[in-house]
PDB file of C-alpha atoms in Angstrom:
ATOM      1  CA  UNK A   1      11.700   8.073  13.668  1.00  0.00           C
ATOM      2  CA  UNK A   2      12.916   7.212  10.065  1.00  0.00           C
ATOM      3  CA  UNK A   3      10.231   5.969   7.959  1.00  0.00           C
ATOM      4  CA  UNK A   4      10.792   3.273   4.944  1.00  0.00           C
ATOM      5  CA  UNK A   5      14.077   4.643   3.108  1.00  0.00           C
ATOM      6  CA  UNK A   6      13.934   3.359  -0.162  1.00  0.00           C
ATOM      7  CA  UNK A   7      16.789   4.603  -3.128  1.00  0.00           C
ATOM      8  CA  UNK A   8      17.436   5.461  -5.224  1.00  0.00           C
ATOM      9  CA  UNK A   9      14.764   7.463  -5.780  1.00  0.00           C
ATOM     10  CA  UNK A  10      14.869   7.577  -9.536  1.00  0.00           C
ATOM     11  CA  UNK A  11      16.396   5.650 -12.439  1.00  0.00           C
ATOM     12  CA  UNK A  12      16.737   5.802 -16.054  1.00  0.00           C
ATOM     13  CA  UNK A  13      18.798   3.118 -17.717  1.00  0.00           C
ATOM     14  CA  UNK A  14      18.544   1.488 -21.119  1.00  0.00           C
ATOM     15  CA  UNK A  15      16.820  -1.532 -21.974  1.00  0.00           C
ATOM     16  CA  UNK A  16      18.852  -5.042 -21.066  1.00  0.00           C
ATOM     17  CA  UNK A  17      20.906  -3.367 -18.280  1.00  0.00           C
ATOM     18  CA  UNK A  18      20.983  -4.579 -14.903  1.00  0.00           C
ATOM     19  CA  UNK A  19      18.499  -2.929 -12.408  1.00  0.00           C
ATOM     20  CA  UNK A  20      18.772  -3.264  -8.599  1.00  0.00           C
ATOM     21  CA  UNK A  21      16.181  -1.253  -6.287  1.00  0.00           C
ATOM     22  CA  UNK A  22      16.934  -0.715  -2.510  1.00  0.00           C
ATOM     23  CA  UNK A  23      14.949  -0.607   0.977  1.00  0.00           C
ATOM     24  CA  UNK A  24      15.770  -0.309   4.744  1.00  0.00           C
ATOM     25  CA  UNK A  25      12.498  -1.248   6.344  1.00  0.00           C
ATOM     26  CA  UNK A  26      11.746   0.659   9.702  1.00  0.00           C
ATOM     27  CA  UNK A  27      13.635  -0.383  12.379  1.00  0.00           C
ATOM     28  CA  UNK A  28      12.129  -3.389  14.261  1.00  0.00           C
ATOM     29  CA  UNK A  29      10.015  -4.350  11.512  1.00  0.00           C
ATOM     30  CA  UNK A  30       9.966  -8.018  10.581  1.00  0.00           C
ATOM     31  CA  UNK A  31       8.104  -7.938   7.039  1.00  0.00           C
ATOM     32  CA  UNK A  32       8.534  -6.418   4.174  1.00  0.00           C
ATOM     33  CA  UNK A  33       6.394  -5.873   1.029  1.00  0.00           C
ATOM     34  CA  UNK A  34       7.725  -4.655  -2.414  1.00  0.00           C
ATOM     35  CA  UNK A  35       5.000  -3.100  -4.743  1.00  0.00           C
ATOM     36  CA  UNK A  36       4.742  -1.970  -8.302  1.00  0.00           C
ATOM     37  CA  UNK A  37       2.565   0.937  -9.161  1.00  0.00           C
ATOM     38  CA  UNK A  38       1.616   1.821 -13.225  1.00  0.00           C
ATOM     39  CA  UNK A  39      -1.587   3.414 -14.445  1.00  0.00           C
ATOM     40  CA  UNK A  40      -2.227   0.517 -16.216  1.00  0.00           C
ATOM     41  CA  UNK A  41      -2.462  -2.068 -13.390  1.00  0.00           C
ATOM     42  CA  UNK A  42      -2.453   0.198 -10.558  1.00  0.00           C
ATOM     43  CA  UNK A  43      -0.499  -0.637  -7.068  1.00  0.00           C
ATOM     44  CA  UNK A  44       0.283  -4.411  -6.898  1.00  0.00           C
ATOM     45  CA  UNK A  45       2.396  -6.514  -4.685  1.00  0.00           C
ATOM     46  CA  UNK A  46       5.153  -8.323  -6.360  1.00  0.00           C
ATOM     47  CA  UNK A  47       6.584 -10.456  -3.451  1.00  0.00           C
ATOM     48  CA  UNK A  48       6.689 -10.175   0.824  1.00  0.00           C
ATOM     49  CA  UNK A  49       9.769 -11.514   3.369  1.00  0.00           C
ATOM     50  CA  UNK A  50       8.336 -12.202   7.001  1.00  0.00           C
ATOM     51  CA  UNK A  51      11.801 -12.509   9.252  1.00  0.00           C
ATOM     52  CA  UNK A  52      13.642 -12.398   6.079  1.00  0.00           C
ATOM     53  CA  UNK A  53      12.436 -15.289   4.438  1.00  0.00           C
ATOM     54  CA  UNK A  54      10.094 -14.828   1.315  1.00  0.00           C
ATOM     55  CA  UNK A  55       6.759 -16.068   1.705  1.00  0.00           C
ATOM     56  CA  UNK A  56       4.712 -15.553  -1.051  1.00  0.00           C
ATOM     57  CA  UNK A  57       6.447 -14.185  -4.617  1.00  0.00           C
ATOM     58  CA  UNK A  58       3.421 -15.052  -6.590  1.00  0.00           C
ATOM     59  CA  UNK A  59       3.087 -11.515  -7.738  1.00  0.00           C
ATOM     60  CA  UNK A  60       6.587 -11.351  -9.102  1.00  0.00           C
ATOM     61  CA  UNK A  61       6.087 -11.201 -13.211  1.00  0.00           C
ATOM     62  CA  UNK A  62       8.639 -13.103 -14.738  1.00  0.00           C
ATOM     63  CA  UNK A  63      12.125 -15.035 -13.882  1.00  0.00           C
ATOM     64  CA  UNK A  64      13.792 -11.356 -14.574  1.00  0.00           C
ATOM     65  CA  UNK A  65      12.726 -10.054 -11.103  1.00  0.00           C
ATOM     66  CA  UNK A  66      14.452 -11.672  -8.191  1.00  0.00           C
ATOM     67  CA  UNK A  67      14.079  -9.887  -4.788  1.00  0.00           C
ATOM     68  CA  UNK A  68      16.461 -11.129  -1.074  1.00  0.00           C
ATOM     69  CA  UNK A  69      16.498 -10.031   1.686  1.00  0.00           C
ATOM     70  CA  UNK A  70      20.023 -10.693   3.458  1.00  0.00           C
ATOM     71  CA  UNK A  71      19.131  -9.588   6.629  1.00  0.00           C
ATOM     72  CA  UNK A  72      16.560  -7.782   8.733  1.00  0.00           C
ATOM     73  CA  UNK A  73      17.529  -3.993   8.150  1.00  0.00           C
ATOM     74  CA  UNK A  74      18.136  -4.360   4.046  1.00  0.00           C
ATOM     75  CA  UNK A  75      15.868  -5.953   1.168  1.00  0.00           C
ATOM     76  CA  UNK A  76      16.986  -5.661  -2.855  1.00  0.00           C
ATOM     77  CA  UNK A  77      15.046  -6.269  -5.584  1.00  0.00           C
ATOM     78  CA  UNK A  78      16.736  -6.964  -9.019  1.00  0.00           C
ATOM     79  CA  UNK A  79      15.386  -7.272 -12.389  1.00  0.00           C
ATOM     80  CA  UNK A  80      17.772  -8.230 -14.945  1.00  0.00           C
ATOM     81  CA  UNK A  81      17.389  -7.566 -17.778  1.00  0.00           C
ATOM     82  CA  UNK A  82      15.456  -4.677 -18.078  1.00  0.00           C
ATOM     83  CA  UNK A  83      12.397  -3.903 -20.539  1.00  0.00           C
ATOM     84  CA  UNK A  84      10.753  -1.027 -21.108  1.00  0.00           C
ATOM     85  CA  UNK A  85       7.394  -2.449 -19.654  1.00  0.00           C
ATOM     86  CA  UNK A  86       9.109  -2.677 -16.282  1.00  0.00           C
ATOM     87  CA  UNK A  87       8.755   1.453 -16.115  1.00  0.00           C
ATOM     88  CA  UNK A  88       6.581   2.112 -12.810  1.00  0.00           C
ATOM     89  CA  UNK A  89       7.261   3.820  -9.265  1.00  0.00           C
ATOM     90  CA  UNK A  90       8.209   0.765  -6.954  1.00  0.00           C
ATOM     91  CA  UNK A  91       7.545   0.897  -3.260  1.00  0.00           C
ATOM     92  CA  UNK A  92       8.766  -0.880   0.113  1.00  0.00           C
ATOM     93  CA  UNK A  93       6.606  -1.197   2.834  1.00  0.00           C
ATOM     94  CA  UNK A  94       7.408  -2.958   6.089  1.00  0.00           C
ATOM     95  CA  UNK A  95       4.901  -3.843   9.005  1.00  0.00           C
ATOM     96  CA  UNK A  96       5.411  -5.538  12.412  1.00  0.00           C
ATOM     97  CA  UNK A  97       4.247  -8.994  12.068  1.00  0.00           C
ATOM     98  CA  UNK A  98       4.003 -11.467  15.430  1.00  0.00           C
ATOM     99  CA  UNK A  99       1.348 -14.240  13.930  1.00  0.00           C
ATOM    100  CA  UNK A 100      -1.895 -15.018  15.113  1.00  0.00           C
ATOM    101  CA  UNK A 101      -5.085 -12.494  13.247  1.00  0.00           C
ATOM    102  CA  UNK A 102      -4.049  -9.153  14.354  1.00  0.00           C
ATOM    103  CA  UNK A 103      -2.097  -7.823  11.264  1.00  0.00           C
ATOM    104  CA  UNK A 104      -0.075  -4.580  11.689  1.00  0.00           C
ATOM    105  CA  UNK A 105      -0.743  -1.575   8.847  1.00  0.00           C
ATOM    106  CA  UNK A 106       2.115  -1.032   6.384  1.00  0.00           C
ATOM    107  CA  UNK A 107       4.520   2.038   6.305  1.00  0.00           C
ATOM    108  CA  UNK A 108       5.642   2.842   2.820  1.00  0.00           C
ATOM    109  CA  UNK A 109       8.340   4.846   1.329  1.00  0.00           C
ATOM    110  CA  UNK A 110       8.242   7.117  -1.290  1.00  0.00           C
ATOM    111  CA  UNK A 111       9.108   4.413  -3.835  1.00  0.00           C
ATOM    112  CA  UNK A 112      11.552   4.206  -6.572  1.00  0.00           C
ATOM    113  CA  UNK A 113      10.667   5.466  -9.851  1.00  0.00           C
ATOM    114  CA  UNK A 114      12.177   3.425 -12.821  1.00  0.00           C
ATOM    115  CA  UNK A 115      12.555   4.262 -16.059  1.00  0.00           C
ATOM    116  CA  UNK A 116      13.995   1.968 -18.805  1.00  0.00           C
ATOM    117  CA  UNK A 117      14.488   3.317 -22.352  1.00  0.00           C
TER     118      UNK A 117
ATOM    119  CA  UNK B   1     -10.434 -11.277   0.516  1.00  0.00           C
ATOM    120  CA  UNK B   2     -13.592  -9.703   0.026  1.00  0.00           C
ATOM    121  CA  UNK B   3     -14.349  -7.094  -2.816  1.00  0.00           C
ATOM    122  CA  UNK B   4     -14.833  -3.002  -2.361  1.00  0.00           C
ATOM    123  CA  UNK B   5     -16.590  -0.460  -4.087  1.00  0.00           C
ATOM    124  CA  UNK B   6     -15.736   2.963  -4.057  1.00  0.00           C
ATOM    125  CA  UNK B   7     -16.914   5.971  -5.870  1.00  0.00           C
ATOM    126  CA  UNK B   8     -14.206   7.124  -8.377  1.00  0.00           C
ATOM    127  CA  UNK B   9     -13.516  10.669  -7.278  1.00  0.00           C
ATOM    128  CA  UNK B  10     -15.378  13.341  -4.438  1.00  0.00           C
ATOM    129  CA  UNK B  11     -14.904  16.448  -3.793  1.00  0.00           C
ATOM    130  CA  UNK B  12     -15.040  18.829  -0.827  1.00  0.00           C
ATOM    131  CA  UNK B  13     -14.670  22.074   0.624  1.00  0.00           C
ATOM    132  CA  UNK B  14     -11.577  22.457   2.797  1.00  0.00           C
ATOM    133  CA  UNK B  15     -12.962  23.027   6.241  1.00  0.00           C
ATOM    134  CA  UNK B  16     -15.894  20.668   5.861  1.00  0.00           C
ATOM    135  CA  UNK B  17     -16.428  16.905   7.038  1.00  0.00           C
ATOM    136  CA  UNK B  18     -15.170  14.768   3.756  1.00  0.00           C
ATOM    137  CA  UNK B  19     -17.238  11.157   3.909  1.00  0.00           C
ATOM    138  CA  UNK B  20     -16.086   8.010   1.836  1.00  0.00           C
ATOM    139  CA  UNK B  21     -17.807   5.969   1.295  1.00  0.00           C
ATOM    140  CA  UNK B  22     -16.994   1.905   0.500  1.00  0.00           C
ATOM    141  CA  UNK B  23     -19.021  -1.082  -0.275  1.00  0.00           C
ATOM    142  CA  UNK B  24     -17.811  -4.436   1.199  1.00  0.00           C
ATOM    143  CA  UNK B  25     -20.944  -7.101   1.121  1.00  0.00           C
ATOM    144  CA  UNK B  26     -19.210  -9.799   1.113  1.00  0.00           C
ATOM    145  CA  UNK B  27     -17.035  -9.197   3.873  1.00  0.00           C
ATOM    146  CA  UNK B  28     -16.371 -12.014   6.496  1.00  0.00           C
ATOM    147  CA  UNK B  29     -16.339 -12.374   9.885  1.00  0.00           C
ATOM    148  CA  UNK B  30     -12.329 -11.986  10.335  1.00  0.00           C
ATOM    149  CA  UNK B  31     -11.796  -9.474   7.824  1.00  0.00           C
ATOM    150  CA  UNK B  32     -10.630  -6.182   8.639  1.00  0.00           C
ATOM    151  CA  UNK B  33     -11.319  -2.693   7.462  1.00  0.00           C
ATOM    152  CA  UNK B  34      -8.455  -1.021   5.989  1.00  0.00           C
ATOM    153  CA  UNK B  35      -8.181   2.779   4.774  1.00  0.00           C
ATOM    154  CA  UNK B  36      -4.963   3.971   3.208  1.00  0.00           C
ATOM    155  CA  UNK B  37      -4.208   7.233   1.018  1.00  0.00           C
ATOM    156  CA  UNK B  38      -2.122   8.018  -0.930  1.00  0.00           C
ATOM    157  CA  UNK B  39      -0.874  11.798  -1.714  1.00  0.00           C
ATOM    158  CA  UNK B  40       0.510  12.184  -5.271  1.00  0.00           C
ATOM    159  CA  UNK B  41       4.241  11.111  -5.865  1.00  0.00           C
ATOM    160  CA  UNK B  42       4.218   9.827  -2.836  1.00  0.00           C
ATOM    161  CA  UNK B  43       3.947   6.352  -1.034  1.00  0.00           C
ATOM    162  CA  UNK B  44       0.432   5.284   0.343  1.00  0.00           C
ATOM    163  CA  UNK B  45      -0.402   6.253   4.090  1.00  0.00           C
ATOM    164  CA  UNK B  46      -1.758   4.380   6.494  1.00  0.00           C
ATOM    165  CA  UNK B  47      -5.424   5.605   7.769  1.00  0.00           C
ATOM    166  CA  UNK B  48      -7.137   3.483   9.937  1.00  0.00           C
ATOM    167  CA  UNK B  49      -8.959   0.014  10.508  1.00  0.00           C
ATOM    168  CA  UNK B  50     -11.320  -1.539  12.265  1.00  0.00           C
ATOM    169  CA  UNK B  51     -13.501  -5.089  12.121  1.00  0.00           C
ATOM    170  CA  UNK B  52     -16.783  -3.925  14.042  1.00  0.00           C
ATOM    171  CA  UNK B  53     -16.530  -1.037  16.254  1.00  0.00           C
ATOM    172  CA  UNK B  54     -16.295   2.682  14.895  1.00  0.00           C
ATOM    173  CA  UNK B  55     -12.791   3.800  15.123  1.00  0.00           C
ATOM    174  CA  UNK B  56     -11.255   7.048  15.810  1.00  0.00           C
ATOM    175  CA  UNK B  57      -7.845   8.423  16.002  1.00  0.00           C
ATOM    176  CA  UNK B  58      -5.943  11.690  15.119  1.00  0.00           C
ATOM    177  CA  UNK B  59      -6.471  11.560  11.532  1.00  0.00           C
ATOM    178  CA  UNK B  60      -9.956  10.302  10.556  1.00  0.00           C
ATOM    179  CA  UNK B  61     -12.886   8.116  11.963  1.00  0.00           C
ATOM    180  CA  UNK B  62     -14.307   5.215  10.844  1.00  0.00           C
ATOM    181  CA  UNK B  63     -17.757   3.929  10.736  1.00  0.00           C
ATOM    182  CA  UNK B  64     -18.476   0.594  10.197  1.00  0.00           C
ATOM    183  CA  UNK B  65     -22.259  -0.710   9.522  1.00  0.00           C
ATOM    184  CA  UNK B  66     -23.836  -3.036  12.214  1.00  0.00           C
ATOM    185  CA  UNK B  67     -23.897  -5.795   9.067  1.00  0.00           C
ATOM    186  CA  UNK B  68     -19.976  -4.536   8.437  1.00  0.00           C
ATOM    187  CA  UNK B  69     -21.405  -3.988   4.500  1.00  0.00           C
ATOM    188  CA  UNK B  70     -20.454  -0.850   3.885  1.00  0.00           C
ATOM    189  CA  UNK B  71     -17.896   1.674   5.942  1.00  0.00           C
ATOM    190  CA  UNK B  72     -17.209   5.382   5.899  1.00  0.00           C
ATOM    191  CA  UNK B  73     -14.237   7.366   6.545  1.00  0.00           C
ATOM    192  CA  UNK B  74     -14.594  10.601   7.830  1.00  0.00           C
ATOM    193  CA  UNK B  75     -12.218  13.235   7.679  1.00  0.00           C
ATOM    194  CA  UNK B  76     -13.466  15.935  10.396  1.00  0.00           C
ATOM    195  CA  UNK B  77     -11.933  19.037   9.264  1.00  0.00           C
ATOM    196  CA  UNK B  78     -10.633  18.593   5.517  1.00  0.00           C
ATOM    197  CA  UNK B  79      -7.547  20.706   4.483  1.00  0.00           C
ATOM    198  CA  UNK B  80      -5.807  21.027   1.377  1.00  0.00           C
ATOM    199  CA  UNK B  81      -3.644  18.675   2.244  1.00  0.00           C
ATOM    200  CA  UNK B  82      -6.249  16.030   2.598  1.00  0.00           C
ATOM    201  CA  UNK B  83      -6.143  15.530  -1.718  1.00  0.00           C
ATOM    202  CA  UNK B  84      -5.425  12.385  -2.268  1.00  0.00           C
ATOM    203  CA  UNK B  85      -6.680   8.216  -3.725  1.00  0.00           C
ATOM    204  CA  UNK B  86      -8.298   6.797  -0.980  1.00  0.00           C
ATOM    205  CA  UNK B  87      -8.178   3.181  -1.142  1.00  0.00           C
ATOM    206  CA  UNK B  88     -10.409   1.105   1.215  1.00  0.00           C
ATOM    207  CA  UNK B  89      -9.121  -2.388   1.829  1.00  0.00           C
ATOM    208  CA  UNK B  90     -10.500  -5.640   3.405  1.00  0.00           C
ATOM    209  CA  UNK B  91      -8.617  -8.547   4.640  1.00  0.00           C
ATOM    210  CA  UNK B  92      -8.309 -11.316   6.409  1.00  0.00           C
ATOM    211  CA  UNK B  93      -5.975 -10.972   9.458  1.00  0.00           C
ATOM    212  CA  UNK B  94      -3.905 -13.797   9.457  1.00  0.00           C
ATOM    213  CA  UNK B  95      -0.323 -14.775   7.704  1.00  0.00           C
ATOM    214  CA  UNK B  96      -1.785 -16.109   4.492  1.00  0.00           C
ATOM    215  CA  UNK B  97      -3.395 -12.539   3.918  1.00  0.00           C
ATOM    216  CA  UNK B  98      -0.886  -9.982   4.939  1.00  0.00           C
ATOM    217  CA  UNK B  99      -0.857  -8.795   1.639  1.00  0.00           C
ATOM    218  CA  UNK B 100      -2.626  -5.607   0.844  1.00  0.00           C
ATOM    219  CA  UNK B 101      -4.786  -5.698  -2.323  1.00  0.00           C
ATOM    220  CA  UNK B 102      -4.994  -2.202  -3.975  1.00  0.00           C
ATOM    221  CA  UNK B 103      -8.233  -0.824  -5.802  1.00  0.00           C
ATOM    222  CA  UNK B 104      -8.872   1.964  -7.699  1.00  0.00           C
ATOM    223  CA  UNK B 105      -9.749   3.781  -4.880  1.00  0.00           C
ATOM    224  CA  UNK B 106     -11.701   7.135  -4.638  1.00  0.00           C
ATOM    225  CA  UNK B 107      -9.721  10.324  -5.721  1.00  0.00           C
ATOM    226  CA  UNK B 108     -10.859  13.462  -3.451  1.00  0.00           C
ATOM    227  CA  UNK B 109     -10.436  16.405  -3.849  1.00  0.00           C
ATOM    228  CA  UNK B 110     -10.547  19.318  -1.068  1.00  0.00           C
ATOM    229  CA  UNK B 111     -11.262  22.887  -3.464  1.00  0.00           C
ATOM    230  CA  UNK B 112     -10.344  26.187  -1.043  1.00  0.00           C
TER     231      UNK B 112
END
């Protein structure tokens, strides 16, 4: 089965252009989690869809990153514009998600790694 | 969600049991036990989990205290392979806490 397919894979653009990450969650998967990984802060979630509606963006930094999810099978997430403190591997996860207290584990994929000059 | 502890780095022979441990005292009731790795330049993996009971499946087992303080993940056999952070989670398993919140995690290392 295909796992998370995130792309691209890497990026290196200047500083002020206009970034957009992709991710196909795993088929039959209703939620989806983008994450931002640097040494500094480690691996922290920036924002999380449940049937394609966000539900809580309160780790997203700044008004620069905006993240949709159109429909169930593809999720963006944009910044605009870039810095050069938003360089850091970002990954999509998705999980199966039907309410109530049992939560389903994540499945990653092998994240994006962004580089802005 | 409640706060882990986990040793910064192990290591282990391959071959040999690898135990991690992680410190969760003030765990609740409806929190979970989560164990995810994650294998450099790559995305994390999901382990296991578990809220009381020890759990075991093809990768690892996991022990849980009877006062769910402190858990252990064993890997049986280690390999090479097995090098990786090791991040021990705990959660609450409802919509308002689907969000995973990543520590520092324990770096292990399997030496041949």
């Amino acid at each position: 089965d295909a796992g998370v397919i995130q792309s691209p894979r890497h990026e290196v653009t200047e500083m002020g252009q206009e970034v957009t990450l992709r991710c196909k969650p795993i088929s039959g998967h209703n939620s989806l989690f983008w994450y931002r990984q640097t040494m500094m802060r480690g691996l922290e979630l920036l924002i999380y869809f449940n049937n394609n509606v966000p539900i809580d963006d309160s780790g997203m930094p700044e008004d620069r990153f905006s993240a949709k999810m159109p429909n169930a099978s593809f999720s963006t997430l944009k910044i605009q514009p870039s810095e050069p403190r938003d360089s850091a591997v970002y990954f999509c996860a998705s999980s199966r998600y039907a309410g109530g207290t049992r939560v389903q584990p994540q499945h990653f994929g092998d994240g994006t790694r962004l580089s802005i000059l | 969600d409640a706060k882990t502890t986990q040793p910064p780095s192990m290591d282990c022979a391959e071959g040999r049991a690898a135990n991690l441990p992680c410190n969760h005292s003030t765990i609740s009731g409806n929190e979970y036990v989560y164990w995810y790795r994650q294998i450099h330049s790559q995305g994390p993996q999901y382990i296991i989990h578990g809220l009381k009971n020890n759990e075991t499946n093809e990768m690892a087992s996991l022990i849980i205290t009877e006062d769910r303080k402190s858990s252990t993940l064993i890997l049986p056999h280690a390999t090479l392979r097995d090098t990786a952070v090791y991040y021990c989670i705990v959660r609450v398993g409802d919509q308002g806490a689907q969000k995973l919140v990543f520590g520092q995690g324990t770096r292990l290392t399997i030496n041949p």
